[in-house]
Amino acid sequence: MRLLEIENLRTTFDIHVGSVQAVRGIDLHVDEGETVGIVGESGCGKSVSMLSLLHLLPDYARVTADKIAFGGTDLTKMDAKAMRRLSGDQIGMIFQDPMTSLNPLFTVGSQLIEPLRIHKKIGEKEAAQIVLDKLRLVEIPDPESRMKQYPHELSGGMRQRIMIAMAIMCDPRLIIADEPTTALDVTIQAQILDLIASLQKKLGTAVIMITHDLGVIAGMCQRVVVMYGGVIVEEGTVREIFYQPRHPYTWGLLRSIPQKSGEKKKLVPISGSPPDLIAPPPGCPFAARCPYAMNICNSAMPPMRPVSDTHSARCYLMDEGAPDVKWEGIRA
Amino acid sequence: MGKYIFKRVISGLVTIVILITCCFFLMHAVPGSPFSKGEQGVPPEVMQRLNEKYGLDLPLHEQYIRYMSNILHGDLGISYKNTTVQVNDLVGRGFPVSARIGALAVVVSLLIGVALGIVSAVKRGSLFDGIAMVTATIGVCVPLFVISVLLLYLFAGVLKWLPTYGLSTWRHYILPVTCLSFSPIAYIARMTRSSMLEVMQQDYIRTARAKGVSEFFVICKHGLRNAILPVVTYLGTLIANLLTGSFIVERLFAIPGLGKYFVDSITARDYNIIMGVTIFLGIFVVTCNLIVDVAYGIIDPRVKMDE
Ligand SMILES: Nc1ncnc2c1ncn2[C@@H]1O[C@H](COP(=O)(O)OP(=O)(O)O)[C@@H](O)[C@H]1O
Ligand SMILES: [Mg+2]
């Protein structure tokens, strides 16, 4: 069952120096209970595309889409007010930085109880009981006393658990986790990822996992969407992306995963920097950094080409007659 | 919390003792006795008797100890110009009048200033925002006496809508309170607007929206509580300023408040009144600041009051 379906989502920020074309027409779908990863370097439009969906961008952002459907409802016709009824209830959002995402002046308990008081018509006592249940679910020790504490009294990992509890408070159908571990200590990162993965299994909720690290995806996602310069350059199942990647950018991402298996850690960063989004190149956004770029890559945006039912990529190397460049694995 | 308040009370007391001491020695550094009336002077023997009666012939340190112990007993002394007048009575009469007008002005400034600031921030760039902020900038710049004279001339003089002096009915309060609130409203509105603009960009505001909190509560609960913090800091100064009476406004509207007595006593060089009123104001300001700091700590749990 389709839960979320997005077609041709575009987001532009009108600022004084020009229009930042942060998202340039992305298609995305998520099935009920499915975990989809979105990967890409920072600045490629991952957060903006999700925030566009939830109407969480500032008013100088222009969002258009041919279709946004969530559980059968058309979201393109919804205004911010109508969207508020969905978000926090059917869609839970986990943000990147737990240190700044909680209001410093309210107790954790009062912030946790808010979505319940807004979306479910239940009393204070019943709501408090649900909050305690959720806190236990995210493995927070001594939840009763945690509820009375203020965010600054908790560690980063603990705060992110609070954010997760908040996101699942109303038993949403979709959880969007925007780089939930980027701001945390390395030691805590794995714990939080494990927690999200185990919650996903327990609750059967669909998850969109945003990250700039393919390593995170491998462990918990069924499908992967690779974004670059505001567009999707490749998407497929985890197997397809890891074993038969077709886009040179995906190759670069795979090579930049730290390899722990060998004697030495081998990490190959992609050289160059992402395109200017105010005046994006007319062709493939990755062309300037791509070692295999041809003339056509600079002049016209390659279309999304299917490889299989689930796998497609946006690259001229897939054309007949193009130079024979093949993915030779991480070690190559 | 208790420990914090205790510490603050002690440091407040020290401040007040230093204030009294400075006042006392400054007053005694002024040449001449309070009873030397210009060139004519009082006959020497009369002067001698007066000095003895009020202890002015004693060595300075003894006078100081006397003065201090009087103040400890809550006695600010007498007016040297009119020895039947107690400074205590003067403050007791003047302060409630000043404080009543001042408190009204504080409430009016807060309500209007904060409301203007929020609306301007939320409707940033709109016509309302533009008009409000230009007015606020003028309000901060133009001196109190200009505004007071202008309003008095317009509403009492030309339009004759409001009475010009005294405090007999509620209508008498409108003009003085408006004059006193004018510049604090402008200041608070600007402060609230800029702090609100900053707060509304914070991540926790986005979190609140993502939870489905309505825009009204996002602004008035999650936003305002954070945005109000700088205003609370300013409140200590504001309360102290407004409640102790404004000389200009009290003069202009013939209000028998503390500000008027204070300045009258300065022109009359009535040192005991100057000191008494200064000390009273000092204690009042220190207390206001203490209360405001404790209130700040209650609003913002990050302030560690026990350290
Ligand atoms: N509020 C904003 N105003 C202007 N530009 C923005 C804003 N938010 C994001 N952008 C731009 O949009 C692009 C995509 O950002 P984002 O989606 O946050 O990247 P990421 O993939 O790291 O999450 C970036 O180039 C960023 O500079
Ligand atoms: Mg991001």
XYZ file of C-alpha atoms and ligand atoms in Angstrom:
667
model
C 0.000 0.000 0.000
C 1.326 3.406 -1.016
C 1.614 5.694 1.970
C 3.341 8.696 0.470
C 3.659 9.677 -3.139
C 5.422 12.805 -4.344
C 5.769 13.894 -7.956
C 7.901 16.747 -9.247
C 8.456 18.548 -5.964
C 10.257 21.871 -6.443
C 11.370 24.273 -3.761
C 12.906 27.662 -4.411
C 14.061 30.229 -1.863
C 13.703 33.813 -3.036
C 16.510 35.673 -1.321
C 18.128 39.005 -2.139
C 20.952 37.564 -4.251
C 18.605 35.431 -6.354
C 16.526 32.282 -6.215
C 18.066 29.271 -4.569
C 16.705 26.217 -6.387
C 17.155 23.855 -3.471
C 14.894 21.072 -4.764
C 14.469 20.729 -8.532
C 11.730 18.248 -9.207
C 11.957 15.078 -7.152
C 9.692 12.025 -7.239
C 9.493 9.891 -4.150
C 7.238 7.189 -2.855
C 7.106 5.302 0.404
C 4.981 2.223 1.084
C 3.252 1.454 4.342
C 5.837 0.092 6.803
C 8.754 0.605 4.425
C 12.090 2.209 5.327
C 13.513 4.466 2.634
C 16.899 6.111 2.890
C 17.744 9.456 1.310
C 21.487 10.004 0.921
C 23.574 12.802 -0.429
C 26.169 15.307 0.639
C 25.125 18.157 2.832
C 23.389 20.916 0.861
C 21.859 18.629 -1.763
C 18.292 19.355 -0.663
C 17.429 16.425 1.603
C 16.127 18.472 4.526
C 14.443 21.072 2.356
C 12.452 18.443 0.461
C 11.096 16.985 3.714
C 10.418 20.379 5.266
C 8.574 21.375 2.066
C 6.317 18.400 2.524
C 5.383 19.447 6.059
C 5.046 23.191 5.342
C 7.867 23.900 7.761
C 9.846 26.294 5.590
C 9.949 30.082 6.012
C 7.538 32.143 3.948
C 10.098 33.110 1.310
C 10.213 29.474 0.168
C 8.130 28.616 -2.906
C 6.988 24.997 -2.985
C 5.251 23.402 -5.972
C 4.446 19.788 -6.788
C 2.380 17.907 -9.346
C 1.271 15.478 -6.704
C 1.707 14.927 -3.009
C -0.528 12.217 -1.633
C -0.394 10.869 1.887
C -2.547 7.867 2.718
C -4.932 8.832 -0.071
C -5.226 12.516 0.891
C -3.976 15.150 -1.512
C -1.553 17.388 0.358
C -0.958 19.867 -2.464
C -4.294 21.488 -1.702
C -3.589 21.656 2.024
C -2.528 24.896 3.623
C -0.169 25.095 6.583
C -3.107 25.011 8.986
C -4.556 21.794 7.593
C -1.063 20.332 7.486
C -0.708 20.898 11.238
C -3.473 18.362 11.793
C -1.386 15.719 10.054
C 2.052 16.541 11.377
C 2.749 15.340 14.860
C -0.175 12.936 14.500
C 0.250 10.852 11.333
C 3.730 12.084 10.517
C 6.426 12.301 13.181
C 9.605 14.227 12.559
C 13.001 13.721 14.204
C 15.449 16.561 13.638
C 19.185 16.693 13.310
C 20.200 18.624 16.416
C 18.581 17.504 19.663
C 20.453 20.251 21.544
C 18.464 23.028 19.866
C 15.284 21.200 18.890
C 13.714 21.231 22.333
C 12.369 24.413 23.881
C 14.759 25.329 26.734
C 12.048 26.913 28.887
C 9.588 24.031 29.167
C 9.956 20.710 30.921
C 10.497 17.650 28.794
C 7.173 16.276 30.026
C 5.168 19.298 28.950
C 6.763 19.213 25.503
C 6.124 15.493 25.147
C 2.501 15.716 26.139
C 1.748 18.476 23.616
C 1.120 16.341 20.512
C -1.286 14.149 22.497
C -3.205 17.129 23.835
C -3.439 18.574 20.324
C -4.318 15.507 18.277
C -5.990 13.076 20.665
C -8.899 14.134 22.746
C -7.735 12.657 26.008
C -7.299 13.879 29.569
C -4.112 14.982 31.271
C -3.731 11.752 33.274
C -4.229 9.421 30.357
C -1.840 11.495 28.256
C 0.831 11.386 30.962
C 0.496 7.601 31.036
C 1.057 7.402 27.277
C 4.091 9.671 27.566
C 5.573 7.346 30.190
C 4.923 4.332 27.960
C 6.674 5.992 25.029
C 9.621 7.018 27.177
C 10.033 3.386 28.224
C 9.786 2.393 24.584
C 12.743 4.616 23.705
C 14.615 3.115 26.675
C 14.859 6.166 28.864
C 15.635 5.159 32.436
C 13.513 6.594 35.236
C 10.972 8.286 32.927
C 8.895 9.788 35.768
C 11.712 12.035 36.921
C 12.891 12.761 33.361
C 9.521 14.299 32.605
C 10.062 16.953 35.237
C 13.494 17.882 33.915
C 14.435 20.630 31.488
C 16.243 19.877 28.216
C 19.540 21.406 29.408
C 19.686 18.862 32.203
C 19.872 15.967 29.729
C 22.682 14.655 27.524
C 22.548 14.846 23.729
C 21.732 11.167 23.349
C 18.995 11.421 25.956
C 17.515 14.444 24.229
C 17.450 12.645 20.899
C 15.578 9.793 22.607
C 13.106 12.402 23.845
C 12.755 13.706 20.267
C 12.117 10.159 19.063
C 9.523 9.590 21.776
C 7.873 12.851 20.715
C 7.796 11.749 17.068
C 6.075 8.447 17.875
C 3.764 9.923 20.534
C 0.594 9.689 18.431
C 1.563 6.416 16.712
C 2.307 7.990 13.327
C 2.166 6.160 10.004
C 5.366 7.817 8.847
C 8.497 8.890 10.702
C 10.886 11.273 8.999
C 14.330 11.183 10.613
C 16.568 13.965 9.324
C 20.166 12.953 10.072
C 19.177 11.949 13.603
C 22.722 11.089 14.641
C 24.855 13.714 12.896
C 25.011 16.000 15.915
C 25.753 13.222 18.404
C 28.927 11.633 19.783
C 30.139 8.716 17.710
C 29.571 6.356 20.639
C 25.928 7.399 20.926
C 25.241 7.344 17.170
C 25.013 3.556 16.901
C 22.672 3.335 19.904
C 20.256 5.858 18.413
C 20.302 4.145 15.000
C 19.664 0.772 16.625
C 16.805 2.297 18.566
C 15.159 3.712 15.439
C 15.628 0.413 13.612
C 14.138 -1.609 16.465
C 11.214 0.791 16.893
C 10.536 0.508 13.187
C 10.339 -3.277 13.507
C 8.215 -3.139 16.640
C 5.745 -0.518 15.411
C 5.771 -1.246 11.682
C 5.867 2.462 10.925
C 7.211 3.657 7.585
C 10.471 5.572 7.969
C 12.275 8.069 5.761
C 15.870 8.021 6.944
C 17.910 10.998 5.805
C 21.667 10.725 6.074
C 24.855 11.626 4.292
C 26.312 8.250 5.207
C 25.552 5.182 3.072
C 26.802 3.012 5.929
C 23.761 4.007 7.980
C 21.449 3.025 5.118
C 22.830 -0.486 4.698
C 21.742 -1.550 8.149
C 18.153 -0.446 8.151
C 16.650 0.523 4.783
C 14.906 -1.420 2.034
C 15.259 1.248 -0.619
C 17.689 4.096 -1.193
C 17.303 7.418 -2.966
C 20.541 9.208 -3.873
C 20.228 12.974 -4.178
C 22.635 15.462 -5.650
C 22.258 19.173 -6.422
C 18.517 19.185 -5.732
C 17.676 16.206 -7.948
C 17.497 12.437 -7.507
C 20.389 10.892 -9.432
C 19.753 7.246 -8.588
C 17.326 5.106 -6.677
C 16.900 1.415 -6.049
C 16.835 -1.304 -3.448
C 19.727 -1.454 -1.013
C 21.165 -4.416 -2.919
C 20.950 -2.600 -6.234
C 22.574 0.549 -4.930
C 25.382 -1.278 -3.117
C 26.106 -3.961 -5.739
C 25.027 -2.517 -9.105
C 25.236 1.242 -8.729
C 24.935 3.060 -12.060
C 25.669 6.693 -11.268
C 29.280 7.913 -10.791
C 28.111 10.003 -7.836
C 26.825 6.871 -6.114
C 30.192 5.268 -6.844
C 31.890 8.186 -5.138
C 29.608 7.878 -2.108
C 30.295 4.140 -1.853
C 34.050 4.705 -1.975
C 33.808 7.299 0.751
C 32.331 4.829 3.262
C 35.104 4.135 5.792
C 36.346 0.580 5.256
C 37.026 -1.156 8.513
C 37.682 -4.616 7.071
C 41.189 -4.048 5.684
C 44.343 -3.323 7.631
C 44.092 0.371 6.911
C 40.994 2.537 6.805
C 40.578 3.513 3.201
C 38.450 6.545 2.494
C 38.253 8.226 -0.866
C 36.553 11.595 -0.743
C 34.865 12.955 -3.875
C 36.902 15.924 -5.072
C 35.286 19.268 -5.946
C 32.238 20.942 -4.477
C 28.471 20.785 -5.116
C 26.902 23.077 -7.757
C 25.703 26.598 -7.168
C 21.949 26.298 -6.666
C 21.195 29.905 -7.599
C 22.401 29.297 -11.165
C 22.482 25.503 -11.423
C 24.191 24.053 -14.511
C 21.755 23.082 -17.292
C 23.197 19.577 -17.486
C 23.918 16.893 -14.937
C 24.642 18.581 -11.589
C 27.527 16.169 -10.991
C 29.206 16.765 -14.389
C 31.747 19.257 -13.026
C 33.082 16.661 -10.582
C 32.519 13.546 -12.655
C 35.688 11.881 -14.005
C 33.690 10.410 -16.918
C 31.807 13.553 -17.936
C 31.098 13.952 -21.661
C 30.069 17.079 -23.576
C 26.392 16.281 -23.357
C 26.591 15.992 -19.577
C 27.221 19.720 -19.341
C 24.462 20.811 -21.689
C 21.325 18.818 -20.892
C 19.961 17.158 -17.775
C 20.041 13.387 -18.293
C 16.597 11.786 -17.853
C 15.890 9.165 -15.199
C 16.397 5.784 -16.897
C 15.010 2.520 -15.516
C 17.424 -0.338 -14.894
C 14.859 -2.630 -13.307
C 11.373 -2.217 -11.820
C 12.896 -0.810 -8.683
C 16.166 0.635 -9.927
C 16.741 3.755 -12.029
C 19.494 6.316 -12.518
C 20.098 9.630 -14.228
C 23.304 9.219 -16.292
C 24.320 9.369 -19.964
C 26.811 6.549 -19.396
C 23.788 4.227 -19.423
C 23.038 5.156 -23.062
C 23.867 2.799 -25.877
C 27.107 3.837 -27.492
C 28.373 5.661 -24.417
C 31.908 4.859 -23.243
C 32.023 1.550 -21.418
C 32.585 2.636 -17.842
C 31.601 0.105 -15.202
C 31.457 0.050 -11.409
C 34.297 -2.151 -10.300
C 33.594 -2.220 -6.608
C 34.805 -0.199 -3.684
C 38.386 -1.467 -3.956
C 38.921 -0.390 -7.543
C 16.914 29.259 45.274
C 16.731 30.263 48.951
C 20.507 30.446 49.056
C 20.549 32.607 45.928
C 17.999 35.034 47.343
C 19.904 35.197 50.631
C 23.125 36.036 48.782
C 21.399 38.682 46.731
C 19.822 40.256 49.819
C 23.229 40.451 51.496
C 24.839 42.050 48.464
C 21.889 44.425 48.197
C 22.365 45.453 51.842
C 26.053 46.097 51.228
C 25.144 48.270 48.250
C 22.719 50.250 50.365
C 25.221 50.765 53.219
C 27.776 52.051 50.707
C 25.120 54.329 49.219
C 24.182 55.757 52.636
C 27.826 56.262 53.565
C 28.595 58.086 50.326
C 25.525 60.258 50.730
C 26.394 61.100 54.296
C 29.977 62.148 53.668
C 29.129 64.000 50.469
C 26.528 65.987 52.318
C 29.002 66.851 55.043
C 31.621 67.799 52.504
C 29.335 70.617 51.379
C 30.506 73.769 53.158
C 28.264 75.462 55.713
C 25.576 74.244 58.031
C 22.033 73.614 56.859
C 21.021 76.552 59.089
C 23.205 79.191 57.465
C 20.618 81.071 55.462
C 22.462 82.880 52.701
C 24.375 86.066 53.532
C 22.133 87.238 56.336
C 22.749 84.229 58.523
C 21.307 83.243 61.853
C 22.661 84.789 65.049
C 25.641 82.699 66.262
C 24.002 81.640 69.514
C 20.843 80.435 67.748
C 22.982 78.529 65.302
C 24.911 76.978 68.197
C 21.677 75.794 69.819
C 20.300 74.375 66.595
C 23.544 72.511 65.911
C 23.453 71.068 69.425
C 19.814 70.074 69.129
C 20.376 68.142 65.905
C 23.763 66.766 66.903
C 25.603 68.712 64.225
C 28.300 69.762 66.736
C 29.390 66.168 67.340
C 32.489 64.689 65.649
C 31.728 63.421 62.163
C 32.050 59.699 62.963
C 29.574 60.038 65.823
C 27.126 61.814 63.558
C 27.567 59.003 61.073
C 26.826 56.336 63.660
C 23.772 58.266 64.832
C 22.484 58.649 61.282
C 23.009 54.983 60.527
C 21.236 53.844 63.664
C 18.329 56.186 62.909
C 18.017 54.691 59.470
C 18.145 51.201 60.950
C 15.153 52.254 62.991
C 13.467 53.426 59.840
C 13.898 57.115 60.567
C 15.156 59.250 57.718
C 15.332 62.391 59.856
C 13.725 65.794 59.497
C 13.740 68.546 56.959
C 16.270 71.185 58.034
C 14.346 73.865 56.207
C 11.083 73.122 57.903
C 11.895 71.207 61.058
C 8.321 70.129 61.644
C 8.435 67.981 58.499
C 9.662 64.401 58.813
C 11.393 62.966 55.727
C 9.497 59.724 56.418
C 6.164 61.531 56.102
C 7.284 63.162 52.909
C 8.232 59.851 51.325
C 5.088 58.302 52.773
C 2.990 60.944 51.088
C 4.848 61.274 47.804
C 5.767 57.702 47.018
C 2.257 56.175 46.862
C 1.222 58.891 44.404
C 4.265 58.366 42.190
C 4.073 54.603 42.500
C 0.421 54.482 41.502
C 1.024 56.399 38.287
C 4.292 54.545 37.705
C 2.747 51.108 38.175
C -0.011 51.972 35.723
C 2.611 53.158 33.258
C 4.620 49.923 33.691
C 1.553 47.773 33.025
C 0.508 49.880 30.029
C 4.060 49.849 28.592
C 4.368 46.092 28.960
C 0.984 45.227 27.479
C 1.175 47.589 24.530
C 4.923 47.282 23.937
C 4.962 43.490 23.917
C 1.817 43.265 21.784
C 3.198 45.732 19.225
C 6.513 43.888 19.158
C 4.906 40.492 18.543
C 2.610 41.706 15.784
C 5.468 43.591 14.098
C 7.701 40.526 14.228
C 5.032 38.164 12.940
C 4.014 40.577 10.172
C 7.591 41.550 9.446
C 7.869 43.881 6.463
C 4.169 44.775 6.447
C 2.724 48.279 6.578
C 1.840 47.735 10.235
C 5.415 46.776 11.018
C 6.715 49.831 9.172
C 4.453 52.315 10.908
C 4.971 50.718 14.331
C 8.742 50.727 14.038
C 9.025 54.296 12.718
C 6.796 55.432 15.583
C 8.850 53.392 18.035
C 12.102 54.899 16.824
C 10.645 58.366 17.268
C 9.318 57.329 20.681
C 12.757 56.227 21.831
C 14.440 59.406 20.575
C 12.078 62.192 21.574
C 12.613 63.411 25.153
C 9.886 63.003 27.739
C 9.280 66.711 28.211
C 8.670 67.260 24.500
C 6.115 64.452 24.370
C 4.499 65.606 27.616
C 4.143 69.221 26.513
C 2.859 68.136 23.117
C 0.226 65.781 24.532
C -0.780 68.271 27.183
C -1.164 71.009 24.584
C -3.125 68.780 22.200
C -5.481 66.854 24.480
C -5.901 69.311 27.321
C -5.261 72.615 25.589
C -6.659 72.389 22.061
C -9.134 69.504 22.229
C -10.006 69.997 25.911
C -10.748 66.268 26.279
C -8.686 65.693 29.364
C -7.964 67.626 32.546
C -4.597 69.361 32.829
C -3.627 68.891 36.460
C -4.295 66.994 39.679
C -5.364 63.398 40.206
C -8.960 63.565 41.340
C -10.608 61.240 38.765
C -9.447 58.399 36.543
C -9.433 60.795 33.609
C -6.668 62.723 35.335
C -4.439 59.653 35.096
C -4.701 59.277 31.321
C -2.298 62.004 30.248
C 0.484 61.492 32.813
C 0.408 57.701 32.362
C 0.470 58.074 28.574
C 3.430 60.443 28.735
C 5.352 58.125 31.064
C 4.591 55.031 28.946
C 5.429 56.553 25.596
C 9.105 55.855 25.404
C 9.036 52.534 27.362
C 6.370 51.266 24.927
C 8.633 52.176 22.028
C 11.649 50.570 23.672
C 9.833 47.377 24.654
C 8.204 47.083 21.212
C 11.573 47.261 19.456
C 13.173 44.877 21.904
C 10.305 42.353 21.666
C 10.270 42.536 17.879
C 13.955 41.836 17.412
C 14.080 39.108 20.021
C 10.905 37.536 18.619
C 12.383 37.538 15.105
C 15.422 35.710 16.395
C 13.447 33.224 18.474
C 11.085 32.342 15.622
C 14.075 31.081 13.621
C 15.106 28.630 16.302
C 14.921 24.890 15.842
C 12.516 24.393 18.743
C 9.944 26.566 16.975
C 10.157 24.229 13.984
C 9.785 21.288 16.371
C 6.642 22.826 17.848
C 5.179 23.304 14.372
C 6.112 19.741 13.412
C 4.146 18.536 16.444
C 1.080 20.268 15.054
C 0.974 23.167 17.514
C -1.244 25.925 16.120
C 0.453 29.110 14.949
C -1.130 31.057 17.811
C 0.437 28.813 20.445
C 3.710 28.574 18.542
C 3.973 32.356 18.806
C 2.404 33.016 22.191
C 3.678 29.976 24.076
C 6.892 28.659 22.539
C 7.977 31.951 20.990
C 6.929 34.602 23.456
C 8.253 32.936 26.576
C 11.722 32.946 25.035
C 11.387 36.347 23.394
C 10.249 38.016 26.610
C 13.511 37.297 28.478
C 15.330 40.518 27.458
C 12.202 42.495 28.332
C 12.220 40.966 31.817
C 15.821 42.099 32.252
C 14.807 45.637 31.320
C 11.831 45.516 33.680
C 13.949 46.105 36.806
C 15.217 49.434 35.505
C 11.799 50.357 34.159
C 9.926 49.721 37.405
C 12.546 51.589 39.397
C 12.408 54.534 36.991
C 8.670 54.844 36.698
C 7.585 54.076 40.244
C 9.926 56.602 41.811
C 8.253 59.417 39.960
C 9.230 61.605 37.093
C 10.054 65.188 37.933
C 8.983 66.430 34.496
C 5.599 64.751 34.475
C 4.859 65.529 38.123
C 5.762 69.182 37.608
C 3.806 69.518 34.392
C 0.632 67.915 35.711
C 1.014 69.277 39.270
C 1.138 65.831 40.817
C 2.302 65.738 44.452
C 4.664 62.792 43.945
C 8.136 61.873 45.100
C 9.849 63.248 42.004
C 8.488 66.694 42.675
C 9.549 66.715 46.362
C 12.961 65.416 45.435
C 13.742 68.170 42.995
C 12.160 70.822 45.223
C 14.468 69.752 48.035
C 17.498 69.956 45.766
C 16.716 73.534 44.735
C 16.129 74.360 48.414
C 19.394 72.593 49.376
C 17.546 70.602 52.010
C 20.247 67.986 52.435
C 18.412 65.702 54.805
C 15.537 65.335 52.387
C 17.924 64.765 49.484
C 19.645 62.034 51.472
C 16.467 60.515 52.777
C 14.873 60.334 49.380
C 18.083 59.064 47.760
C 18.372 56.290 50.317
C 14.741 55.347 49.942
C 15.097 55.220 46.170
C 18.304 53.203 46.522
C 16.582 50.577 48.629
C 13.677 50.525 46.220
C 15.868 50.056 43.143
C 17.904 47.304 44.788
C 14.696 45.512 45.784
C 13.201 45.851 42.302
C 16.282 44.376 40.714
C 16.318 41.503 43.163
C 12.681 40.669 42.455
C 13.211 40.883 38.706
C 16.292 38.635 38.852
C 14.395 36.023 40.826
C 11.507 36.259 38.345
C 13.987 35.779 35.509
C 15.310 32.655 37.179
C 11.778 31.295 37.436
C 11.065 31.928 33.736
C 14.415 30.581 32.547
C 15.365 27.293 34.230
C 18.853 27.468 32.695
C 19.780 30.211 35.143
C 21.470 28.320 37.936
C 20.314 30.147 41.024
C 22.113 27.906 43.463
C 25.609 28.667 42.256
N 16.019 28.888 4.655
C 16.816 28.832 3.569
N 17.045 29.932 2.839
C 17.841 29.879 1.758
N 18.462 28.782 1.320
C 18.277 27.653 2.019
C 17.446 27.620 3.186
N 17.441 26.366 3.679
C 18.239 25.644 2.864
N 18.737 26.410 1.862
C 19.613 25.961 0.784
O 19.026 24.847 0.171
C 20.000 23.878 -0.159
C 19.606 22.531 0.376
O 19.674 22.546 1.787
P 19.312 21.309 2.705
O 18.095 20.651 2.200
O 19.283 21.787 4.102
O 20.552 20.359 2.509
P 20.787 18.938 3.168
O 20.758 17.978 2.043
O 22.137 18.999 3.777
O 19.728 18.696 4.178
C 21.315 24.383 0.396
O 22.072 24.899 -0.655
C 20.922 25.469 1.347
O 21.893 26.491 1.334
Mg 19.994 18.618 6.247
